[in-house]
Coordinates of C-alpha atoms in Angstrom, one line a residue:
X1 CA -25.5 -15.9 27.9
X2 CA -23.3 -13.2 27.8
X3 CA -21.8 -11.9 24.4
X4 CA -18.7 -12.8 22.9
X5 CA -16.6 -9.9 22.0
X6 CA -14.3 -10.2 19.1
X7 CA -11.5 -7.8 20.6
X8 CA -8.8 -8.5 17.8
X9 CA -11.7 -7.5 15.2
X10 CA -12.7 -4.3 18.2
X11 CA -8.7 -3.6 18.1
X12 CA -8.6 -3.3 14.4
X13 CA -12.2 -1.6 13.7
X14 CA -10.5 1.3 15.7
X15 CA -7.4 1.2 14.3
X16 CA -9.1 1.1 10.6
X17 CA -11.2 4.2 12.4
X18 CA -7.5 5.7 13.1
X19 CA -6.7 5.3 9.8
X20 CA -9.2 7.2 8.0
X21 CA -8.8 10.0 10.2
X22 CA -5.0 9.8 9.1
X23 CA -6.1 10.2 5.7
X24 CA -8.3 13.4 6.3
X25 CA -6.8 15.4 9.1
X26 CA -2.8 14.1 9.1
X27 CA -1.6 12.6 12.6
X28 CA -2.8 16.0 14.0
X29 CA -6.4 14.7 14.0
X30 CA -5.9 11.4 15.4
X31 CA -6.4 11.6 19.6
X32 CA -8.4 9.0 21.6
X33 CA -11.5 11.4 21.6
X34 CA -11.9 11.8 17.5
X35 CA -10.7 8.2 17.0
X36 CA -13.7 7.2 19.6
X37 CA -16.3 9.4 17.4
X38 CA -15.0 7.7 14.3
X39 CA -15.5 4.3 15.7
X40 CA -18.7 5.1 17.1
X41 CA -17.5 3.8 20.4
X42 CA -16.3 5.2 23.6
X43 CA -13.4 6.5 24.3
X44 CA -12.6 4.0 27.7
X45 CA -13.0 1.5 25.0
X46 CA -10.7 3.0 22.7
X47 CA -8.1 3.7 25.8
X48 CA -9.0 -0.2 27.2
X49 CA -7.5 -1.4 23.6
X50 CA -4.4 1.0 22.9
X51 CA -2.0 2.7 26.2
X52 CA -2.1 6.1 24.3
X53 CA -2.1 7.9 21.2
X54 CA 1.3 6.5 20.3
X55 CA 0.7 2.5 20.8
X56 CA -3.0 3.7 18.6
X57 CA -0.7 4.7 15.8
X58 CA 1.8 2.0 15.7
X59 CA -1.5 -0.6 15.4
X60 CA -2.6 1.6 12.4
X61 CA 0.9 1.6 10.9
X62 CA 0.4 -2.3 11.1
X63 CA -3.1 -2.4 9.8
X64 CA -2.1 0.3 7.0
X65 CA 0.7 -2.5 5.7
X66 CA -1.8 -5.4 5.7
X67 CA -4.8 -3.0 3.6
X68 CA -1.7 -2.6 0.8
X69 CA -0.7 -6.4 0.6
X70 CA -4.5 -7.3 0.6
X71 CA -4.8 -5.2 -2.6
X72 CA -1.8 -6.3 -4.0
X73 CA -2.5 -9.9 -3.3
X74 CA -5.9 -9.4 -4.8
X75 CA -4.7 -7.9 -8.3
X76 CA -2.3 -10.6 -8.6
X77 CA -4.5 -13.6 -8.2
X78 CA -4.9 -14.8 -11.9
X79 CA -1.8 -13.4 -12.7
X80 CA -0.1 -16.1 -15.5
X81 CA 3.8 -16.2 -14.8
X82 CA 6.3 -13.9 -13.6
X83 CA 5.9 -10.8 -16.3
X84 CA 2.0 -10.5 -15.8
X85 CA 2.0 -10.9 -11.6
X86 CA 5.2 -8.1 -12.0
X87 CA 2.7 -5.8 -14.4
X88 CA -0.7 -6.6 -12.0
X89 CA 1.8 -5.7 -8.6
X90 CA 3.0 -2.3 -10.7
X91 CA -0.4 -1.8 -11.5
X92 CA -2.2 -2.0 -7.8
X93 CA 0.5 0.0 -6.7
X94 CA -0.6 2.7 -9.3
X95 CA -4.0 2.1 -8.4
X96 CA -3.9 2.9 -5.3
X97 CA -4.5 6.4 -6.0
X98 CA -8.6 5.1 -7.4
X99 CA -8.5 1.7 -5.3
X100 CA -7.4 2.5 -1.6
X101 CA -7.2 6.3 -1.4
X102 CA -7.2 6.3 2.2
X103 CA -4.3 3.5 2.6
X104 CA -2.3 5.7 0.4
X105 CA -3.0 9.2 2.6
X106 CA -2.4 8.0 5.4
X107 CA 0.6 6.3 4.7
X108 CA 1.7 9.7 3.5
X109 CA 1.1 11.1 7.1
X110 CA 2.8 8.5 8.6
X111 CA 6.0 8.9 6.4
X112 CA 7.1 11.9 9.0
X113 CA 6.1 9.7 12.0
X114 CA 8.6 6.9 11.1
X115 CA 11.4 8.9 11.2
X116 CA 10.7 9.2 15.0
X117 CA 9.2 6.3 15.9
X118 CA 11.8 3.4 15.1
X119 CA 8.8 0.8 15.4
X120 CA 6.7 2.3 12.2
X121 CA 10.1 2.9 10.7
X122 CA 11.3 -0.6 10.9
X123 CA 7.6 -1.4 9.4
X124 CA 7.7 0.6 6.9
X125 CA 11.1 -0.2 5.7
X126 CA 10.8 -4.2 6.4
X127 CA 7.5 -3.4 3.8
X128 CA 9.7 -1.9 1.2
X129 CA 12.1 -4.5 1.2
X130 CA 9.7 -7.1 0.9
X131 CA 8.2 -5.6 -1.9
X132 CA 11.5 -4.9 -3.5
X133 CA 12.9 -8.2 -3.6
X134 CA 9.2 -9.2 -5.2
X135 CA 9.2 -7.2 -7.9
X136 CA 13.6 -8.2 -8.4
X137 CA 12.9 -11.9 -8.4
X138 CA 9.4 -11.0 -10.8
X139 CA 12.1 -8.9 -13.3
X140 CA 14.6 -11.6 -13.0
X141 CA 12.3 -14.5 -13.7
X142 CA 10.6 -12.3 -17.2
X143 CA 13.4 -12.9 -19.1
X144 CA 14.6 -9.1 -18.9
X145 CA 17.6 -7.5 -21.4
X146 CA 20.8 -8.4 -21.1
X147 CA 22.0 -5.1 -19.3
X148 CA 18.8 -5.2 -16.6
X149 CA 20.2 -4.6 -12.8
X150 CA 17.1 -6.8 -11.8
X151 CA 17.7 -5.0 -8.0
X152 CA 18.4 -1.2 -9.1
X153 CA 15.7 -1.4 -12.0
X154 CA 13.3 -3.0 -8.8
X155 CA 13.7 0.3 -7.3
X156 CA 13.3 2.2 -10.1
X157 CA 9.9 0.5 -10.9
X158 CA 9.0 0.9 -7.1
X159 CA 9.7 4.6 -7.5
X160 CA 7.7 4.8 -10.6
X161 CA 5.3 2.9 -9.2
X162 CA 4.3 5.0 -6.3
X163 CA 5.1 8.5 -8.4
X164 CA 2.1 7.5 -10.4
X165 CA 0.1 6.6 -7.7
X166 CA 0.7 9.9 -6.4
X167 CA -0.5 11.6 -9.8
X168 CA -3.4 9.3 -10.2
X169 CA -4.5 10.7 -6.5
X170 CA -4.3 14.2 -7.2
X171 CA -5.8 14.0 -10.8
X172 CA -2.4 14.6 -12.7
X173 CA -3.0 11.7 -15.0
X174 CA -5.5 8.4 -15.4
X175 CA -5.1 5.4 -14.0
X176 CA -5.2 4.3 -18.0
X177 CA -2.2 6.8 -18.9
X178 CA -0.5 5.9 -15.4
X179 CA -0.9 2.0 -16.7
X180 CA 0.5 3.3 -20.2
X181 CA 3.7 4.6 -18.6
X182 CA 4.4 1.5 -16.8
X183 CA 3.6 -0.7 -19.7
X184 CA 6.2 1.4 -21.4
X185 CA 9.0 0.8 -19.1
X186 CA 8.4 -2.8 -19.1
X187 CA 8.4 -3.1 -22.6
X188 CA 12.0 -1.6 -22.8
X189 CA 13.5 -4.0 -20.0
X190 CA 11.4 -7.1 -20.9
X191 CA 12.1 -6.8 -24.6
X192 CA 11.7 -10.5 -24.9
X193 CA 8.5 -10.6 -24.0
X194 CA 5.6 -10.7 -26.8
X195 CA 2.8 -7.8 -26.6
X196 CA -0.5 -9.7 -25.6
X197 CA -2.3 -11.4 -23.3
X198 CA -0.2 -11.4 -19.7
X199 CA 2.6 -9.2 -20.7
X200 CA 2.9 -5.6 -20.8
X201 CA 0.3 -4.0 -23.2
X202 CA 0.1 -0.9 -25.8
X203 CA -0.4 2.4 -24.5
X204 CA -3.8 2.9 -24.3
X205 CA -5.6 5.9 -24.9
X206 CA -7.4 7.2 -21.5
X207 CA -9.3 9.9 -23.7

């Protein structure tokens, strides 16, 4: 009897293979023939999956969106109400930089990409947006000061958010200190919320 092939799992094993060749070499290092070598497969198979490197790409762009809401989605799974899931989604984001390095490098690479490909562009911003209005209904829902834009201080913490993640990836700071900083933030817009278990927490020392 003749072996089932799983192709979406085949599609996204060399996308994921795409991915991590992102992270290490930029978009430069991702053609049919490395991307084969990283899968371990061949590269008719790679080209009897994607039309070129450009259709490749837009797959990983896709799978690279789906790694990040898998990590975020994990880290807020026990969250208890609306200021502890906002923390734990400000947290993976920072995390990233420890958690899913190669998510987070290759989405770097792909940041020039989506100016020029209107596809990753729209994915990338339809991403954004999705996690902005998140972390706006999370800040209006925690009981925030009276003066809290929940939508402009949303893309403040987004900013913050991935800032740290950046430092945490190239050693500037520790994921603790990174968490310190956020906790910080939160404490001076969620001023109503009590330091302890599910809010935002002291500054911890990372030394």
């Amino acid at each position: 009897m003749p072996k089932q092939v799983d192709h979406a799992a085949r599609r996204e094993e060399i996308a994921h293979a795409a991915l991590r060749l992102c992270a290490r070499d930029g978009l430069a290092g991702v053609t049919i023939g490395q991307v084969a070598q990283e899968a371990g497969v061949s590269k008719g198979l790679v080209q009897h999956y994607f039309a070129g490197k450009a259709d490749l790409l837009r797959a990983s762009a896709h799978v690279l969106r789906d790694e990040i809401e898998r990590h975020v989605g994990e880290a807020v799974r026990d969250a208890r109400g609306p200021a502890d899931t906002l923390r734990r989604v400000l947290l993976a984001i920072v995390g990233l930089g420890v958690t899913a390095v190669v998510p987070l490098l290759a989405g770097h690479a792909f940041l020039s990409r989506a100016v020029a490909d209107p596809e990753i562009r729209d994915l990338y911003r339809a991403g954004g947006d999705a996690v902005h209005r998140a972390i706006a209904a999370l800040l209006a829902a925690s009981d925030p000061a009276p003066d809290v834009d929940p939508g402009a201080e949303a893309h403040a913490l987004l900013g913050l958010a991935r800032g740290l993640a950046d430092g945490v990836l190239l050693g500037e700071l520790g994921v603790d200190d990174a968490g310190a900083i956020v906790d910080h933030h939160l404490r001076r817009i969620l001023p109503g919320v009590p330091a302890g278990s599910g809010s935002p927490s002291a500054p911890r020392d990372s030394g």
